[in-house]
Coordinates of C-alpha atoms in Angstrom, one line a residue:
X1 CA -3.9 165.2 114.6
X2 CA -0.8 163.4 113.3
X3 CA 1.0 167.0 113.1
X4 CA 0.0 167.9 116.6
X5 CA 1.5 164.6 118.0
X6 CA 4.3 164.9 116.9
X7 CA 4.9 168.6 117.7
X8 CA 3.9 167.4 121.3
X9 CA 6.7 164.9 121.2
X10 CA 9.1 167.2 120.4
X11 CA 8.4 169.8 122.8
X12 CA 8.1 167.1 125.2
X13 CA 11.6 165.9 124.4
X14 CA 13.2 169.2 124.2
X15 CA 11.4 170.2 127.4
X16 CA 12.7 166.7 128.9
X17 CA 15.5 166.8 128.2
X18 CA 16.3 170.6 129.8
X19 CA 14.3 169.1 133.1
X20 CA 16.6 166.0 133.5
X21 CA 19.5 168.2 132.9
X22 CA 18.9 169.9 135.9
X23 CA 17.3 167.2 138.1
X24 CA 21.4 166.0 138.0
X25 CA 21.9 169.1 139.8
X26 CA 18.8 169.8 142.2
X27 CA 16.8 165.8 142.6
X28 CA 14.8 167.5 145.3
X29 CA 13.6 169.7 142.7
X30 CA 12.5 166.7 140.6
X31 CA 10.9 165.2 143.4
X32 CA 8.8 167.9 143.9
X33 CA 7.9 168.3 140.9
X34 CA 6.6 164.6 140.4
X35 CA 4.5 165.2 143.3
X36 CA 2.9 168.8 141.8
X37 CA 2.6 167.2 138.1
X38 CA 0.7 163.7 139.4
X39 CA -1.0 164.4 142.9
X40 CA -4.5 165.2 141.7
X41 CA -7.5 165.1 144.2
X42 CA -11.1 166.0 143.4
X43 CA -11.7 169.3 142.1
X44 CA -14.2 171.4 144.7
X45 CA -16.5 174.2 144.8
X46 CA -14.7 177.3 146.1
X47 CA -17.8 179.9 147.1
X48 CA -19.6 178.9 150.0
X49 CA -23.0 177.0 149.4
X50 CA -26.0 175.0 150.3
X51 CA -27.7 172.0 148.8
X52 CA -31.4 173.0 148.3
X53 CA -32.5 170.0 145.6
X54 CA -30.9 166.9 145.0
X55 CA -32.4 164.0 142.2
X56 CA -29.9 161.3 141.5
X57 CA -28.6 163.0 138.4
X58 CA -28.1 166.8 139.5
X59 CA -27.9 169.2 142.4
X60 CA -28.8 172.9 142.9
X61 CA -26.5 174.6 144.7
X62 CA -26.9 178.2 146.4
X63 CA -25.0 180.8 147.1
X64 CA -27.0 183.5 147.7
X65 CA -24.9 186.2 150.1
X66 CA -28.8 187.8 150.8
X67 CA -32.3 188.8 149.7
X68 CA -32.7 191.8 147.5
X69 CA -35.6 193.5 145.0
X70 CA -32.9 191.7 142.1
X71 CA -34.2 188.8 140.1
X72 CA -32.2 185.8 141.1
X73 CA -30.1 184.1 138.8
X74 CA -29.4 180.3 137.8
X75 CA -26.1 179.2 136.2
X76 CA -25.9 176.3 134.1
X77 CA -22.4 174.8 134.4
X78 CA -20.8 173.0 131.0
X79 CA -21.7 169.2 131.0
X80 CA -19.1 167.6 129.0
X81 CA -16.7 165.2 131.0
X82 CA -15.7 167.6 133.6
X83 CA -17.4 168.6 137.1
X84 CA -18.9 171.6 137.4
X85 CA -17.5 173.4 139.3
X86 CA -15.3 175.4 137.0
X87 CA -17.9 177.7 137.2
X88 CA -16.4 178.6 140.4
X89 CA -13.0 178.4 140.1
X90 CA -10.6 180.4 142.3
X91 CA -10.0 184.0 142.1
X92 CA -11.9 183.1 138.7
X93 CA -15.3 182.7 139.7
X94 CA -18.9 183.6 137.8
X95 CA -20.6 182.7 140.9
X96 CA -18.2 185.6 142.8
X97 CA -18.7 187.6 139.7
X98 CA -22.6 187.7 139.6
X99 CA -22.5 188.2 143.9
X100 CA -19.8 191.6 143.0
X101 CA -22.2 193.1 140.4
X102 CA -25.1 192.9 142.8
X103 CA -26.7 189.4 141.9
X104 CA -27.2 188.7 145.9
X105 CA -29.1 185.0 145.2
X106 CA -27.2 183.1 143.4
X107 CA -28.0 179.2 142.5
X108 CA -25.8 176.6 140.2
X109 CA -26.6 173.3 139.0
X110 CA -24.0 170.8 139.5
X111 CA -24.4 167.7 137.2
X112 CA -23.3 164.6 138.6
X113 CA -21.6 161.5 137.1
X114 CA -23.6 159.5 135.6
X115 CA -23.9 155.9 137.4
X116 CA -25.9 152.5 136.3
X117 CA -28.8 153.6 138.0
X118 CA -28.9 156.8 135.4
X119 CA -27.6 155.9 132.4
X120 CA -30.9 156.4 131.0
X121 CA -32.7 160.1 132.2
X122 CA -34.1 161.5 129.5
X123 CA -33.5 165.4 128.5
X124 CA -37.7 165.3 129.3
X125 CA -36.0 164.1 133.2
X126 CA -33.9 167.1 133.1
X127 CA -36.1 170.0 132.3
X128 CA -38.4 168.6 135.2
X129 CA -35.5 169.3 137.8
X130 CA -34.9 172.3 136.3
X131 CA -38.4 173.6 136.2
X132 CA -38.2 172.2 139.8
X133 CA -35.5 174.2 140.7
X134 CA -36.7 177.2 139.6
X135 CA -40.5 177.0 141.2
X136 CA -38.2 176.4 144.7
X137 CA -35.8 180.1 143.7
X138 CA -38.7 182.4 142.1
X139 CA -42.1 180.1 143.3
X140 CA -44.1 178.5 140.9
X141 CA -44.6 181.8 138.7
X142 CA -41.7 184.0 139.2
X143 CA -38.6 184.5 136.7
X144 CA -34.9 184.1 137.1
X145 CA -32.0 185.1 135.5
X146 CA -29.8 182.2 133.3
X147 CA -26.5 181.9 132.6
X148 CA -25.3 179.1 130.4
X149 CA -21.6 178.2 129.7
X150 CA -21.0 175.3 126.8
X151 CA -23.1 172.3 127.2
X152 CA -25.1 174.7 129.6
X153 CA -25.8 176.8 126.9
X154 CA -27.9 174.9 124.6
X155 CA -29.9 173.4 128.0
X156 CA -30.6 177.1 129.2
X157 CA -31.9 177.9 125.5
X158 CA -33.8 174.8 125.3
X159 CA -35.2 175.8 128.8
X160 CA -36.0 179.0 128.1
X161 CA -37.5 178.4 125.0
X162 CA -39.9 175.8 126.5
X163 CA -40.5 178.1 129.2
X164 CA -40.1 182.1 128.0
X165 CA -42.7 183.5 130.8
X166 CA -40.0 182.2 133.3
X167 CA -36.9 184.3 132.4
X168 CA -36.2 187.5 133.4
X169 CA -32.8 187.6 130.8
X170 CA -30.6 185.0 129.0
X171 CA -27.1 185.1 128.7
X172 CA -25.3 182.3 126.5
X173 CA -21.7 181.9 125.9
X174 CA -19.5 179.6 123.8
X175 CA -22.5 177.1 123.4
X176 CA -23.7 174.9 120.7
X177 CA -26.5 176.4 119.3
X178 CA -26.2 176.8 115.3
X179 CA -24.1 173.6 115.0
X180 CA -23.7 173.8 111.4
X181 CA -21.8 176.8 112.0
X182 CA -17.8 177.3 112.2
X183 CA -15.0 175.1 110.8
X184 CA -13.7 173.5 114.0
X185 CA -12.3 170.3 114.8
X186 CA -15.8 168.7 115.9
X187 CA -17.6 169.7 112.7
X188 CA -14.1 168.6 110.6
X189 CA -14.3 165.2 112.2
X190 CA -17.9 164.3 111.1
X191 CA -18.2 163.4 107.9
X192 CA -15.8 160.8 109.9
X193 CA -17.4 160.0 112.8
X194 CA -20.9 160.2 111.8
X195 CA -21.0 159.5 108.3
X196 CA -23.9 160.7 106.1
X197 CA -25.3 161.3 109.6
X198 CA -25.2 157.5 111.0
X199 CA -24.0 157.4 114.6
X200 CA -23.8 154.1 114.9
X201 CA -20.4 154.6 115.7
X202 CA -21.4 156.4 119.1
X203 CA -23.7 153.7 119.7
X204 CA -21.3 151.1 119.8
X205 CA -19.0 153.0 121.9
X206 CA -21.8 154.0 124.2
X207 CA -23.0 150.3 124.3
X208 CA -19.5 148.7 125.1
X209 CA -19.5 150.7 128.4
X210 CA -22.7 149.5 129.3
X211 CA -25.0 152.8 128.7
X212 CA -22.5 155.2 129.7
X213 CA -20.0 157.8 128.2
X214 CA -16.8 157.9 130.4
X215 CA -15.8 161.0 131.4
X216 CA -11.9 159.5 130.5
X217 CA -12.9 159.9 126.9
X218 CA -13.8 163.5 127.1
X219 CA -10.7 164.5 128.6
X220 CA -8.5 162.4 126.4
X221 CA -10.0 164.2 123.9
X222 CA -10.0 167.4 124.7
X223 CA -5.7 166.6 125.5
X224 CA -5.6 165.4 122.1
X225 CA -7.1 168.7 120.6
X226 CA -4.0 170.2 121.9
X227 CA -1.4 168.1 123.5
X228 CA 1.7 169.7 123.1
X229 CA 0.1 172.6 125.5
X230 CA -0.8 170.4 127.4
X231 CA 2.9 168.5 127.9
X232 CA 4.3 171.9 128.3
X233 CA 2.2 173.3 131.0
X234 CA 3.4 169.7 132.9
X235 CA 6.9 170.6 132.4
X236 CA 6.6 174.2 133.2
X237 CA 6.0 173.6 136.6
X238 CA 9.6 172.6 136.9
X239 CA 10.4 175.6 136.7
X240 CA 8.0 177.3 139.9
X241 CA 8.4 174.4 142.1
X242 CA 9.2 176.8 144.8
X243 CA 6.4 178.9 143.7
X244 CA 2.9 178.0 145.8
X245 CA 0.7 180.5 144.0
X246 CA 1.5 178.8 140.7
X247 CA 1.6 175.4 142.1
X248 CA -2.1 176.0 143.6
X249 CA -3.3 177.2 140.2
X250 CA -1.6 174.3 138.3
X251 CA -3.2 172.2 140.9
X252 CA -6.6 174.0 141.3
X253 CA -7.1 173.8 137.4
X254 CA -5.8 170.2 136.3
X255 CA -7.7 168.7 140.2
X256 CA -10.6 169.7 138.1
X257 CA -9.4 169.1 134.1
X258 CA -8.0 165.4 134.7
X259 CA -11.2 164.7 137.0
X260 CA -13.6 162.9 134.1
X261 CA -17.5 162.8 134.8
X262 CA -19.5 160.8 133.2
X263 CA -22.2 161.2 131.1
X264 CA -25.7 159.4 130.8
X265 CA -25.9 157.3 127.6
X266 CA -29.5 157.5 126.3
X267 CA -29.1 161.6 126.8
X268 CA -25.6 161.5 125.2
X269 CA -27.0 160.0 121.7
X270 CA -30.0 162.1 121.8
X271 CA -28.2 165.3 121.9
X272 CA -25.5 164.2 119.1
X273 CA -28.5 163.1 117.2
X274 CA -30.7 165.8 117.4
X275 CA -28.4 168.9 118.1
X276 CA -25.0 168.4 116.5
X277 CA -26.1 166.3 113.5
X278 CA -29.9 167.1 112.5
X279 CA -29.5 171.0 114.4
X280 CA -32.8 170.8 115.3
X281 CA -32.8 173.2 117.8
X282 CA -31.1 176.1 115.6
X283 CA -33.7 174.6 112.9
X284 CA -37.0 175.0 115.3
X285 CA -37.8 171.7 114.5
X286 CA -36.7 169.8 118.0
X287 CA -39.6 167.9 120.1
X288 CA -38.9 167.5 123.6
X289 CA -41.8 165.2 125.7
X290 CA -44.2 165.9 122.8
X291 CA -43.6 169.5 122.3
X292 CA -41.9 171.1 119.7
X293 CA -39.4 173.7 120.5
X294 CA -38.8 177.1 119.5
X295 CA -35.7 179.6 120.2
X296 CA -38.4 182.6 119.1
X297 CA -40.5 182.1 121.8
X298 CA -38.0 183.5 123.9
X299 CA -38.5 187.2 123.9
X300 CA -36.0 188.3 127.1
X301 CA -33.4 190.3 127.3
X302 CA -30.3 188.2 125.3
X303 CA -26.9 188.3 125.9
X304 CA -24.6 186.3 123.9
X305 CA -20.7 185.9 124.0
X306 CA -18.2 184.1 121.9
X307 CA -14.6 183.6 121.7
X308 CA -12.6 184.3 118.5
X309 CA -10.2 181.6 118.9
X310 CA -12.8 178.9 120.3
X311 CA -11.8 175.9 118.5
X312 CA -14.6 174.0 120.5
X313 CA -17.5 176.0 120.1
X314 CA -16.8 178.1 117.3
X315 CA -17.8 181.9 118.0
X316 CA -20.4 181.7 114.7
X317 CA -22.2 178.7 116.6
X318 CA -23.3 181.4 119.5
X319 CA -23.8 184.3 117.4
X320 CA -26.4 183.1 115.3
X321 CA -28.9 182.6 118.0
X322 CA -29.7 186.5 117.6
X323 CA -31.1 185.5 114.6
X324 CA -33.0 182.9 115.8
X325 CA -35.0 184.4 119.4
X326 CA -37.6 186.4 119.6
X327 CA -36.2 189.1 121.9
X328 CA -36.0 192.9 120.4
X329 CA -33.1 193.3 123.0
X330 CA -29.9 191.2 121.9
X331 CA -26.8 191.7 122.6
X332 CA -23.4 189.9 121.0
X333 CA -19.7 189.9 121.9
X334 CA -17.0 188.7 121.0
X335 CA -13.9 187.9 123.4
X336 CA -10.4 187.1 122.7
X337 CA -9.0 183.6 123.4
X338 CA -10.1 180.1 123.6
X339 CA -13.0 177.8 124.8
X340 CA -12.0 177.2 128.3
X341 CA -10.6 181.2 128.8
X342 CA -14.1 182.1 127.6
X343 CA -15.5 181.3 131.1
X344 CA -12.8 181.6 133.1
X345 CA -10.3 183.8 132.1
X346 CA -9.3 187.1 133.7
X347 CA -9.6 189.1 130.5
X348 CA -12.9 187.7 129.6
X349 CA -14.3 188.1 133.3
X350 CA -13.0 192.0 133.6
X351 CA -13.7 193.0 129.8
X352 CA -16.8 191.2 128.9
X353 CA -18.4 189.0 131.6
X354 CA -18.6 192.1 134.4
X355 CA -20.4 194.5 132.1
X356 CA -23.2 192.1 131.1
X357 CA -23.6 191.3 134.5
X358 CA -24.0 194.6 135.5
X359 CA -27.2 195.2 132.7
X360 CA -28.0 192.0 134.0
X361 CA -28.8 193.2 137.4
X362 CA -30.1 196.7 135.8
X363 CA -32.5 194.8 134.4
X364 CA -33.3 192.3 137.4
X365 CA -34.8 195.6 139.1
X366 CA -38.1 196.7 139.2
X367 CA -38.7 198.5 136.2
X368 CA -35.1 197.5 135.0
X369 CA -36.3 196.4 131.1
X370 CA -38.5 199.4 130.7
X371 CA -34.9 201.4 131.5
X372 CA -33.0 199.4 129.7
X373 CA -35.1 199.9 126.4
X374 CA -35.0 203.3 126.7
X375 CA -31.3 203.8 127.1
X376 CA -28.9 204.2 124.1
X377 CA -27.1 201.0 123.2
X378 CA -23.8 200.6 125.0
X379 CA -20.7 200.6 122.6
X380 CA -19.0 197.3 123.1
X381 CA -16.1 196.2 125.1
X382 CA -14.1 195.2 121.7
X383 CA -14.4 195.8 118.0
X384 CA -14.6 192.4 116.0
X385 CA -13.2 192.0 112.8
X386 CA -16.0 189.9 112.1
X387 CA -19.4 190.2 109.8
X388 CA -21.7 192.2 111.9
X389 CA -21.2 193.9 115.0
X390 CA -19.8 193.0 118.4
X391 CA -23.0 194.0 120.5
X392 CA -25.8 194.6 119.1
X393 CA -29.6 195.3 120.3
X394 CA -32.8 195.2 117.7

């Protein structure tokens, strides 16, 4: 960490140093570039939508463009400090991306800041709204598609899990699910942070703020992970002041990366607890409201995706959830780039997201799995240079 500080201060000086050189000449420049680097508003959805279920916690948002014979399909939005609505960022949007590939009904959660008044929902609280939300999509018996990015991911597998008669197909990417897997920072920091498995060191910290995580620390974190990329991309705008594309996607991304969320205390502990330090889930050993939870119940369609240079979710933490399911259709790729590029980025979207969402919706059709079985198994987008294949179906 002490390394990448002070490789951030450098750059920053270097960089600084070039900028003030030419604020002597062009101030007006400067001035606008102030304004780009520090005016940040609240980050909002871009696709049209409706709010069809609200609890005090969460919100299901739809964007359904019209009815078809396709299953619908519910996207689980990352829930770690940041709003939701990355999900739809854009020119970079899964909601857009699932509407282009033929998905007409379309719903999102949107996870709200946690307040006083829900500190403490339970992950028992938040299954119910789920389950809620998808009796109102697909009625009390039908299925649904799921998507889950990140945080997402391990909710939608718990879901799923808990609930395998209700999903038509599950696709995970860059989400904690084997969380003894990988080398990255999180799992490096550990035998620091939660020594010998105590977290009484997130206890405290969730104490002192009276029950709640703030949303600062998240993001202050995630900087600190890389903040010499972060100072540059600041100082970089200097140079497309003039530029309102650029500006609007400097804007559009950092309204939504510097906008913290908070996080519900009680739910926050449990999941470090139970997922990241015991890995119950991966382990099949995790009770939720009195039932104990299995990923080999779930016996859908599986699609999983990874990125190769994820140093937040490392790639091995999604991949090993094909050992873990029940399905005899699973699917794994492997994506170039980061955590954040995973979702969002235009490689990613064109190269890996589009073609699962297109078997998605072959298989959101009547009759789509049967098909699906019978065809020969697609080669895959990329070739990883890692054990096993990049997509693979058993």
């Amino acid at each position: 960490m002490f390394r990448q500080l002070t490789q951030a201060m450098s750059g920053a000086t270097t960089l600084s140093a070039r900028v003030m050189a030419k604020a002597i000449a062009v101030p007006v420049d400067t001035a606008l570039w102030a304004h780009e680097t520090t005016s940040r508003k609240p980050p909002q959805w871009h696709s049209r939508n409706e709010v069809v279920l609200a609890s005090p916690f969460a919100l299901l948002r739809d964007f359904s463009v019209g009815a078809d014979d396709a299953v619908s399909t519910l996207l689980f939005p990352p829930l770690a400090g940041h709003a939701s609505c990355i999900i739809d960022k854009k020119g970079q949007s899964q909601v857009q991306l699932c509407i282009k590939t033929g998905l007409a009904t379309v719903y999102s959660f949107d996870w709200l800041s946690a307040t006083s008044a829900t500190k403490n929902i339970t992950e028992a609280d938040r299954l119910d709204f789920i389950t809620r939300a998808v009796d109102l999509i697909a009625g009390p018996e039908g299925t649904v598609n799921i998507v889950g990015d990140c945080q997402g991911g391990w909710e939608a597998a718990l879901w799923a899990a808990m609930h395998p008669e209700r999903v038509n197909t599950l696709m995970v990417a860059g989400a904690p699910i084997d969380t003894s897997a990988g080398n990255g920072p999180a799992r490096k920091l550990m035998p620091i942070l939660i020594p010998h498995g105590n977290i009484a060191l997130f206890k405290a910290m969730v104490k002192a703020f009276g029950g709640i995580v703030p949303g600062i620390s998240n993001v202050m974190g995630s900087i600190a992970m890389d903040p010499a990329t972060h100072v540059a991309e600041h100082l970089k705008v200097y140079a497309h002041v003039h530029d309102r594309e650029y500006l609007d996607h400097f804007s559009d991304f950092y309204d939504w990366y510097l906008h913290p969320v908070n996080l519900p205390g009680q739910l926050y502990l449990w999941a470090v607890e139970h997922l990241f330090v015991k890995n119950e889930m991966f382990r099949g050993e995790l009770k939720v409201a009195g039932q104990t939870v299995s990923l080999r119940s779930i016996t859908c369609p599986v699609f999983l995706l990874g990125g190769d240079q994820d140093d937040v979710t490392p790639w091995q933490q999604v991949h090993n959830m094909r050992y873990a399911v029940g399905s005899s259709l699973v699917r794994w790729y492997l994506a170039p780039g980061g955590h954040i590029g995973l979702f969002i980025g235009h490689q990613s979207q064109a190269e890996y997201w589009t073609p699962i969402l297109a078997q998605v919706r072959e298989l959101s059709r009547p009759g789509g799995y049967l098909r699906q079985c019978q065809c020969q198994q697609r080669p895959s987008p990329r070739t990883a240079s890692r054990p096993g294949p990049p997509t693979t179906a058993r």
